[in-house]
Coordinates of C-alpha atoms in Angstrom, one line a residue:
X1 CA -29.9 0.3 -10.6
X2 CA -27.2 -2.4 -11.0
X3 CA -27.8 -5.8 -9.5
X4 CA -26.0 -6.6 -6.3
X5 CA -23.2 -9.0 -5.9
X6 CA -24.0 -12.7 -5.4
X7 CA -25.0 -13.2 -1.8
X8 CA -22.9 -15.2 0.6
X9 CA -25.2 -15.1 3.6
X10 CA -24.7 -17.3 6.6
X11 CA -21.0 -16.5 7.4
X12 CA -20.6 -14.9 10.7
X13 CA -17.5 -13.0 11.7
X14 CA -17.1 -14.9 15.0
X15 CA -17.6 -18.3 13.4
X16 CA -14.9 -20.7 12.5
X17 CA -15.4 -20.2 8.8
X18 CA -15.5 -16.4 9.3
X19 CA -12.1 -16.5 11.0
X20 CA -10.7 -18.7 8.1
X21 CA -11.9 -16.2 5.6
X22 CA -10.3 -13.4 7.5
X23 CA -7.1 -15.4 7.8
X24 CA -6.8 -16.0 4.1
X25 CA -7.5 -12.4 3.1
X26 CA -5.2 -10.9 5.7
X27 CA -2.3 -13.2 5.0
X28 CA -2.8 -12.9 1.2
X29 CA -2.8 -9.1 1.2
X30 CA 0.0 -9.1 3.9
X31 CA 2.5 -10.8 1.6
X32 CA 1.9 -8.0 -0.9
X33 CA 2.0 -5.3 1.8
X34 CA 5.2 -6.7 3.3
X35 CA 7.0 -6.9 -0.1
X36 CA 6.0 -3.3 -0.8
X37 CA 8.3 -2.2 2.0
X38 CA 10.4 -5.1 3.2
X39 CA 13.2 -4.5 0.6
X40 CA 13.8 -1.1 2.0
X41 CA 15.8 -2.4 4.9
X42 CA 17.9 -4.5 2.6
X43 CA 18.8 -1.7 0.1
X44 CA 22.3 -1.1 1.4
X45 CA 23.1 -4.8 1.3
X46 CA 21.6 -5.2 -2.2
X47 CA 23.7 -2.2 -3.4
X48 CA 26.9 -3.9 -2.2
X49 CA 26.0 -7.3 -3.5
X50 CA 24.7 -6.3 -6.9
X51 CA 26.7 -3.1 -7.4
X52 CA 23.5 -1.0 -7.6
X53 CA 23.3 2.8 -7.9
X54 CA 20.8 5.0 -6.1
X55 CA 18.5 4.9 -9.2
X56 CA 18.8 1.1 -9.3
X57 CA 17.7 1.0 -5.7
X58 CA 14.8 3.3 -6.3
X59 CA 13.7 1.0 -9.1
X60 CA 14.0 -2.0 -6.7
X61 CA 11.2 -0.4 -4.8
X62 CA 9.4 1.3 -7.6
X63 CA 9.3 -1.5 -10.2
X64 CA 7.1 -3.3 -7.8
X65 CA 5.1 -0.3 -6.8
X66 CA 4.6 0.8 -10.4
X67 CA 3.0 -2.4 -11.7
X68 CA 1.0 -2.8 -8.4
X69 CA -0.5 0.6 -8.7
X70 CA -1.0 0.4 -12.5
X71 CA -3.0 -2.9 -12.4
X72 CA -4.9 -2.6 -9.1
X73 CA -7.9 -1.2 -10.8
X74 CA -7.8 -4.0 -13.4
X75 CA -7.5 -6.6 -10.6
X76 CA -10.6 -5.2 -8.8
X77 CA -12.5 -5.2 -12.1
X78 CA -11.5 -8.7 -13.0
X79 CA -12.7 -9.9 -9.6
X80 CA -16.1 -8.3 -9.9
X81 CA -16.5 -9.8 -13.4
X82 CA -15.0 -13.3 -13.2
X83 CA -15.1 -14.1 -9.5
X84 CA -13.2 -12.5 -6.6
X85 CA -11.9 -15.8 -5.1
X86 CA -10.7 -17.0 -8.5
X87 CA -8.8 -13.8 -9.3
X88 CA -7.4 -13.7 -5.7
X89 CA -6.0 -17.2 -6.1
X90 CA -4.4 -16.4 -9.5
X91 CA -2.8 -13.4 -7.9
X92 CA -1.4 -15.4 -5.0
X93 CA 0.2 -18.0 -7.2
X94 CA 1.5 -15.4 -9.6
X95 CA 3.1 -13.5 -6.7
X96 CA 4.7 -16.6 -5.4
X97 CA 6.3 -17.5 -8.7
X98 CA 7.6 -13.9 -9.1
X99 CA 9.0 -14.0 -5.6
X100 CA 11.0 -17.1 -6.5
X101 CA 12.5 -15.2 -9.5
X102 CA 13.4 -12.3 -7.2
X103 CA 15.2 -14.7 -4.8
X104 CA 17.4 -16.1 -7.5
X105 CA 18.0 -12.9 -9.5
X106 CA 21.7 -12.7 -10.6
X107 CA 21.8 -9.0 -11.4
X108 CA 20.1 -5.8 -10.3
X109 CA 18.3 -5.6 -13.7
X110 CA 16.9 -9.2 -13.3
X111 CA 15.8 -8.4 -9.7
X112 CA 14.0 -5.2 -10.7
X113 CA 12.3 -7.1 -13.7
X114 CA 11.1 -9.8 -11.3
X115 CA 9.9 -7.1 -8.9
X116 CA 7.7 -5.7 -11.7
X117 CA 6.2 -9.2 -12.1
X118 CA 5.6 -9.4 -8.4
X119 CA 3.6 -6.1 -8.6
X120 CA 1.2 -7.6 -11.2
X121 CA 0.5 -10.5 -8.8
X122 CA -0.1 -8.1 -6.0
X123 CA -2.5 -6.1 -8.1
X124 CA -4.6 -9.2 -8.7
X125 CA -4.8 -10.4 -5.1
X126 CA -4.9 -7.1 -3.1
X127 CA -8.3 -5.7 -4.2
X128 CA -9.8 -9.2 -4.0
X129 CA -9.0 -9.6 -0.3
X130 CA -11.1 -6.6 0.6
X131 CA -13.9 -7.3 -1.9
X132 CA -14.2 -10.8 -0.5
X133 CA -14.7 -9.4 3.0
X134 CA -17.2 -6.9 1.7
X135 CA -19.3 -9.6 0.0
X136 CA -18.9 -12.3 2.6
X137 CA -19.9 -10.4 5.7
X138 CA -22.8 -7.9 6.3
X139 CA -23.9 -5.4 8.9
X140 CA -21.8 -5.0 12.0
X141 CA -19.8 -8.1 11.0
X142 CA -18.6 -6.4 7.9
X143 CA -17.3 -3.4 9.9
X144 CA -15.5 -5.7 12.3
X145 CA -13.9 -7.8 9.5
X146 CA -12.7 -4.8 7.6
X147 CA -11.4 -3.2 10.8
X148 CA -9.5 -6.3 11.7
X149 CA -8.2 -6.6 8.1
X150 CA -7.1 -2.9 8.2
X151 CA -5.3 -3.3 11.6
X152 CA -3.6 -6.6 10.7
X153 CA -2.7 -5.3 7.2
X154 CA -1.2 -2.2 8.8
X155 CA 0.7 -4.4 11.2
X156 CA 2.1 -6.4 8.2
X157 CA 3.4 -3.2 6.7
X158 CA 4.9 -2.0 10.0
X159 CA 6.5 -5.4 10.8
X160 CA 8.2 -5.5 7.3
X161 CA 11.3 -3.5 8.2
X162 CA 11.8 -5.7 11.3
X163 CA 11.4 -8.9 9.3
X164 CA 13.7 -7.6 6.6
X165 CA 16.3 -6.6 9.1
X166 CA 16.3 -10.0 10.8
X167 CA 16.6 -11.9 7.5
X168 CA 19.4 -9.7 6.2
X169 CA 21.2 -10.0 9.5
X170 CA 21.1 -13.8 9.9
X171 CA 20.9 -15.0 6.3
X172 CA 20.9 -13.2 3.0
X173 CA 18.6 -10.6 1.4
X174 CA 17.4 -13.2 -1.0
X175 CA 15.3 -14.8 1.7
X176 CA 13.1 -11.8 2.0
X177 CA 11.5 -13.1 -1.2
X178 CA 11.9 -16.8 -0.5
X179 CA 9.8 -16.6 2.6
X180 CA 6.8 -15.7 0.5
X181 CA 6.5 -19.2 -1.0
X182 CA 5.3 -21.1 2.1
X183 CA 3.0 -18.2 3.1
X184 CA 1.4 -18.2 -0.4
X185 CA 0.9 -22.0 -0.2
X186 CA -1.0 -21.5 3.1
X187 CA -3.2 -18.8 1.6
X188 CA -4.1 -21.0 -1.4
X189 CA -5.0 -24.0 0.8
X190 CA -7.2 -22.0 3.1
X191 CA -8.9 -20.0 0.3
X192 CA -9.8 -23.1 -1.7
X193 CA -11.3 -24.8 1.4
X194 CA -13.1 -21.9 3.2
X195 CA -13.6 -18.8 1.1
X196 CA -16.8 -18.5 -0.9
X197 CA -16.9 -17.2 -4.5
X198 CA -18.7 -14.0 -5.3
X199 CA -19.0 -11.7 -8.3
X200 CA -21.1 -8.9 -9.7
X201 CA -23.7 -10.8 -11.6
X202 CA -24.5 -7.9 -13.9
X203 CA -20.9 -6.8 -14.7
X204 CA -20.1 -6.8 -18.4
X205 CA -17.2 -9.1 -19.4
X206 CA -15.6 -6.5 -21.6
X207 CA -12.3 -5.2 -20.1
X208 CA -11.1 -1.6 -20.3
X209 CA -7.9 -2.2 -22.2
X210 CA -7.3 1.4 -23.3
X211 CA -7.7 2.6 -19.7
X212 CA -5.4 0.0 -18.3
X213 CA -2.7 0.8 -20.9
X214 CA -2.9 4.5 -20.5
X215 CA -2.9 4.4 -16.7
X216 CA 0.2 2.1 -16.7
X217 CA 2.0 4.3 -19.3
X218 CA 1.2 7.5 -17.3
X219 CA 2.5 6.2 -14.0
X220 CA 5.6 4.7 -15.8
X221 CA 6.4 8.1 -17.4
X222 CA 6.0 10.0 -14.2
X223 CA 8.0 7.5 -12.1
X224 CA 10.8 7.2 -14.6
X225 CA 11.0 11.0 -15.1
X226 CA 11.3 11.7 -11.3
X227 CA 13.8 8.9 -10.8
X228 CA 16.0 10.0 -13.7
X229 CA 15.9 13.6 -12.3
X230 CA 17.1 12.3 -9.0
X231 CA 20.0 10.5 -10.7
X232 CA 21.0 13.3 -13.1
X233 CA 20.4 16.2 -10.7
X234 CA 19.0 18.4 -13.5
X235 CA 15.7 18.3 -15.5
X236 CA 17.4 17.4 -18.8
X237 CA 15.6 16.6 -22.1
X238 CA 15.0 12.9 -21.0
X239 CA 13.5 14.0 -17.7
X240 CA 11.3 16.7 -19.2
X241 CA 10.2 14.4 -22.1
X242 CA 9.2 11.4 -19.9
X243 CA 7.4 13.6 -17.3
X244 CA 5.5 15.3 -20.2
X245 CA 4.6 11.9 -21.6
X246 CA 3.4 10.7 -18.2
X247 CA 1.2 13.8 -17.8
X248 CA -0.3 13.4 -21.3
X249 CA -1.0 9.7 -20.7
X250 CA -2.7 10.4 -17.4
X251 CA -4.9 13.2 -19.0
X252 CA -5.8 10.7 -21.8
X253 CA -6.6 8.1 -19.1
X254 CA -9.1 10.5 -17.5
X255 CA -10.7 11.3 -20.9
X256 CA -11.0 7.6 -21.8
X257 CA -12.5 6.7 -18.5
X258 CA -15.2 9.4 -18.8
X259 CA -16.3 8.0 -22.1
X260 CA -15.8 4.2 -21.7
X261 CA -18.9 1.9 -21.5
X262 CA -17.2 -0.3 -18.8
X263 CA -14.5 1.9 -17.3
X264 CA -11.9 0.7 -14.8
X265 CA -12.5 3.9 -12.8
X266 CA -16.3 4.7 -12.9
X267 CA -16.4 8.6 -12.8
X268 CA -19.8 8.4 -11.0
X269 CA -18.1 7.2 -7.9
X270 CA -16.1 10.4 -7.6
X271 CA -19.2 12.6 -7.8
X272 CA -19.9 11.3 -4.2
X273 CA -18.0 13.6 -2.0
X274 CA -17.1 11.1 0.8
X275 CA -15.6 8.7 -1.8
X276 CA -13.5 11.3 -3.5
X277 CA -12.5 13.0 -0.3
X278 CA -11.5 9.8 1.4
X279 CA -9.3 8.8 -1.6
X280 CA -7.8 12.3 -1.7
X281 CA -6.8 11.9 1.9
X282 CA -5.5 8.5 1.2
X283 CA -3.2 9.9 -1.4
X284 CA -1.5 12.3 0.9
X285 CA -1.4 10.1 4.0
X286 CA 0.0 7.0 2.2
X287 CA 2.6 9.1 0.4
X288 CA 3.8 10.3 3.8
X289 CA 3.8 6.8 5.3
X290 CA 5.8 5.3 2.4
X291 CA 8.3 8.2 2.5
X292 CA 8.7 8.1 6.2
X293 CA 9.5 4.4 6.4
X294 CA 11.7 4.5 3.3
X295 CA 13.9 7.2 4.8
X296 CA 13.8 6.1 8.4
X297 CA 15.2 2.6 8.1
X298 CA 17.9 3.8 5.6
X299 CA 18.9 6.8 7.8
X300 CA 19.1 4.7 10.9
X301 CA 21.7 2.5 9.2
X302 CA 23.7 5.0 7.1
X303 CA 23.6 8.0 9.5
X304 CA 23.0 6.7 13.0
X305 CA 25.1 3.5 12.5
X306 CA 22.4 1.0 13.4
X307 CA 22.7 -2.6 12.2
X308 CA 20.1 -3.8 9.7
X309 CA 18.4 -5.8 12.5
X310 CA 18.4 -2.8 14.9
X311 CA 17.0 -0.5 12.1
X312 CA 14.4 -3.1 11.4
X313 CA 13.4 -3.3 15.0
X314 CA 13.1 0.4 15.4
X315 CA 9.5 0.7 14.1
X316 CA 8.3 -2.3 16.0
X317 CA 6.2 -0.3 18.5
X318 CA 4.1 0.8 15.6
X319 CA 3.3 -2.8 15.0
X320 CA 2.3 -3.3 18.6
X321 CA 0.1 -0.2 18.7
X322 CA -1.6 -1.2 15.4
X323 CA -2.3 -4.7 16.8
X324 CA -3.8 -3.4 20.0
X325 CA -5.7 -0.3 18.7
X326 CA -6.7 -0.6 15.1
X327 CA -9.6 -3.0 15.6
X328 CA -10.9 -0.8 18.4
X329 CA -10.5 2.3 16.2
X330 CA -12.5 0.6 13.4
X331 CA -15.3 -0.3 15.8
X332 CA -15.3 3.2 17.4
X333 CA -15.5 4.9 14.0
X334 CA -18.8 3.0 13.3
X335 CA -20.2 4.5 16.5
X336 CA -18.8 8.1 16.5
X337 CA -18.4 8.4 12.7
X338 CA -15.2 8.5 10.7
X339 CA -14.5 12.3 10.6
X340 CA -12.8 12.6 14.0
X341 CA -10.4 9.7 13.7
X342 CA -9.6 10.5 10.1
X343 CA -8.8 14.1 11.0
X344 CA -7.0 13.7 14.3
X345 CA -5.1 10.5 13.4
X346 CA -3.1 12.1 10.5
X347 CA -2.4 15.2 12.6
X348 CA -0.9 13.0 15.4
X349 CA 1.2 11.2 12.8
X350 CA 2.5 14.5 11.5
X351 CA 3.7 15.4 15.1
X352 CA 5.5 12.0 15.1
X353 CA 7.2 12.7 11.8
X354 CA 8.5 16.1 13.0
X355 CA 9.9 14.3 16.1
X356 CA 11.7 11.9 13.9
X357 CA 13.3 14.6 11.8
X358 CA 16.3 15.1 14.1
X359 CA 18.1 11.8 13.7
X360 CA 21.9 12.2 13.6
X361 CA 25.0 10.1 14.1
X362 CA 25.0 7.7 17.0
X363 CA 21.6 8.8 18.3
X364 CA 20.3 6.6 21.1
X365 CA 17.0 4.9 20.3
X366 CA 15.2 5.4 23.6
X367 CA 15.5 9.2 23.6
X368 CA 15.8 10.2 19.9
X369 CA 13.8 7.6 18.0
X370 CA 11.3 5.8 20.2
X371 CA 9.2 8.9 21.2
X372 CA 8.5 9.8 17.6
X373 CA 7.8 6.2 16.7
X374 CA 5.2 6.0 19.5
X375 CA 3.4 9.2 18.5
X376 CA 3.4 8.2 14.9
X377 CA 2.1 4.7 15.8
X378 CA -0.8 6.2 17.9
X379 CA -1.8 8.4 15.0
X380 CA -1.6 5.6 12.4
X381 CA -3.6 3.2 14.6
X382 CA -6.4 5.8 14.7
X383 CA -6.3 6.4 11.0
X384 CA -6.0 3.2 9.0
X385 CA -9.1 1.2 9.9
X386 CA -11.6 4.2 9.6
X387 CA -10.0 5.3 6.4
X388 CA -10.3 1.8 4.7
X389 CA -13.8 1.2 6.0
X390 CA -15.0 4.6 4.8
X391 CA -13.4 4.1 1.3
X392 CA -15.4 0.9 0.9
X393 CA -18.6 2.1 2.5
X394 CA -18.7 5.2 0.2
X395 CA -19.3 2.9 -2.8
X396 CA -22.3 0.6 -3.6
X397 CA -21.8 -3.0 -2.6
X398 CA -21.9 -4.3 -6.1
X399 CA -18.8 -2.1 -6.8
X400 CA -16.8 -3.5 -3.8
X401 CA -14.0 -4.8 -6.0
X402 CA -13.7 -1.5 -7.9
X403 CA -13.8 0.6 -4.7
X404 CA -11.2 -1.6 -3.1
X405 CA -9.1 -1.4 -6.2
X406 CA -9.4 2.4 -6.4
X407 CA -8.4 2.9 -2.8
X408 CA -5.5 0.5 -2.9
X409 CA -4.4 2.0 -6.2
X410 CA -4.5 5.5 -4.7
X411 CA -2.4 4.3 -1.8
X412 CA 0.1 2.5 -4.0
X413 CA 0.4 5.4 -6.4
X414 CA 1.0 7.6 -3.4
X415 CA 3.9 5.4 -2.2
X416 CA 5.2 5.1 -5.8
X417 CA 5.4 8.8 -6.3
X418 CA 6.7 9.4 -2.8
X419 CA 9.7 7.1 -3.4
X420 CA 10.3 8.7 -6.8
X421 CA 9.9 12.3 -5.7
X422 CA 10.9 12.6 -2.1
X423 CA 14.7 11.9 -2.6
X424 CA 14.7 14.6 -5.2
X425 CA 12.7 17.1 -3.0
X426 CA 14.9 16.3 0.0
X427 CA 18.1 16.9 -2.0
X428 CA 19.6 13.4 -1.4
X429 CA 20.4 13.1 -5.2
X430 CA 22.5 10.0 -6.0
X431 CA 24.0 9.8 -2.4
X432 CA 21.4 7.7 -0.6
X433 CA 24.3 5.8 1.1
X434 CA 26.3 8.9 2.0
X435 CA 25.7 9.9 5.6
X436 CA 26.9 13.5 5.1
X437 CA 24.2 14.1 2.4
X438 CA 21.5 11.9 3.9
X439 CA 21.4 13.5 7.3
X440 CA 20.0 16.9 6.2
X441 CA 18.0 15.2 3.5
X442 CA 16.3 13.0 6.1
X443 CA 15.3 16.1 8.0
X444 CA 13.7 17.7 5.0
X445 CA 11.9 14.4 4.1
X446 CA 10.4 14.0 7.5
X447 CA 9.1 17.6 7.4
X448 CA 7.6 17.1 4.0
X449 CA 5.9 13.9 5.3
X450 CA 4.5 15.8 8.2
X451 CA 3.0 18.4 5.8
X452 CA 1.4 15.7 3.7
X453 CA -0.1 14.0 6.8
X454 CA -1.5 17.4 8.0
X455 CA -3.0 17.9 4.5
X456 CA -4.7 14.5 4.6
X457 CA -6.2 15.3 8.0
X458 CA -7.6 18.7 6.7
X459 CA -9.1 17.0 3.6
X460 CA -10.8 14.5 5.9
X461 CA -12.2 17.2 8.0
X462 CA -13.7 19.0 5.0
X463 CA -15.1 16.0 3.1
X464 CA -15.8 13.0 5.4
X465 CA -19.2 12.9 7.1
X466 CA -19.6 12.9 10.8
X467 CA -21.7 9.7 10.9
X468 CA -21.1 6.3 9.4
X469 CA -24.6 6.2 7.9
X470 CA -23.9 9.4 5.9
X471 CA -21.0 7.8 4.2
X472 CA -23.2 5.4 2.2
X473 CA -23.7 6.6 -1.4
X474 CA -26.8 8.3 -2.7
X475 CA -27.8 7.9 -6.3
X476 CA -24.4 6.6 -7.3
X477 CA -24.5 3.8 -9.9

């Protein structure tokens, strides 16, 4: 049996230091979450300012999502090996520097390159935030801390369109990146003063270079292929070649991980049904969430004629509901078990997605947008905290960083593929800013998202245990 992580006993969730630890991890991961979605609201403005095509705009989102997803497992593994606080701090500083490069980018190519660098920083800091909570708190305090992190992290993602809309409306899109600098400085200061160091004392220092490279190449091939397909409209030789390359690289990644002595993705974890089931549900649910918010804020501007600020404010009720309900949902799931909320929550979200599918020109917010937003927000509030808590609880404590990295990687891969594939599946092609094309494409996209959410709920029903105690792994190294 592998030795446990270094103990950090004595920190209580309700204590001053416990609140500082939560503050640092929430704010640190929030800047990565926000930047995963905040640019969506600014895409029409960026297109005008930098003369960007639809494919360029997809890469503005996906360049970040690609490197974030590709290196999340490496970030979790580095934290377990060399210290979770240390790697978390490196990620925050890296992210801040890359944000500055985004803010001053003179061309769309330079912006997308800087976005890719941002994703690397996000991959270093995101798994560390959850692993720090897992190793710092224990017992009921751990569940409360992760529940609060889940709720506040979900709020960060939901508030991103509002923040982006306000910034674009009153200043320039460049400040959606510049605002990260003071936030990162605050995270560094609090982390250095209040967050304890922890690591897996028995972890080998060897890194899985082959797995890291193959995973990144596979995701890059798939993302590039689907994005090029959207731009060209047909699966030409370039599209087929890059998609085939991506598939081959991903198959090779699985083979390498099954044989590596110190794999990024320990295959033994996936032999435990709650862990594999929770991550399969995460894949579908987060693909739907990313696709829904991507299309919603663009459609409200291009089709319904909303201003950037109004479009950004539209999902605000989701933020309020997450703030009020997510911590309670996390606490409730520890009592009643995660199966019910992880099944019912996505199904409620699916109903909200269907309700949002009918947005047309000049639709009033109160009658045609708000009802769907409220239903979606209720479902999301019931889903996020139990899902995250279960994903971590289904792995041994000494693999907290790996488990966090896996679940975050799955969520980011889901968002990455959703942004690459959904415009193609919805038929928007290269006309993301054309209202005539976007209106029917939005309807299809929302219905696809509803199907994904329903699928996630069904997977949770079939694989997630009814009690929180049954989630804990048995004979998993």
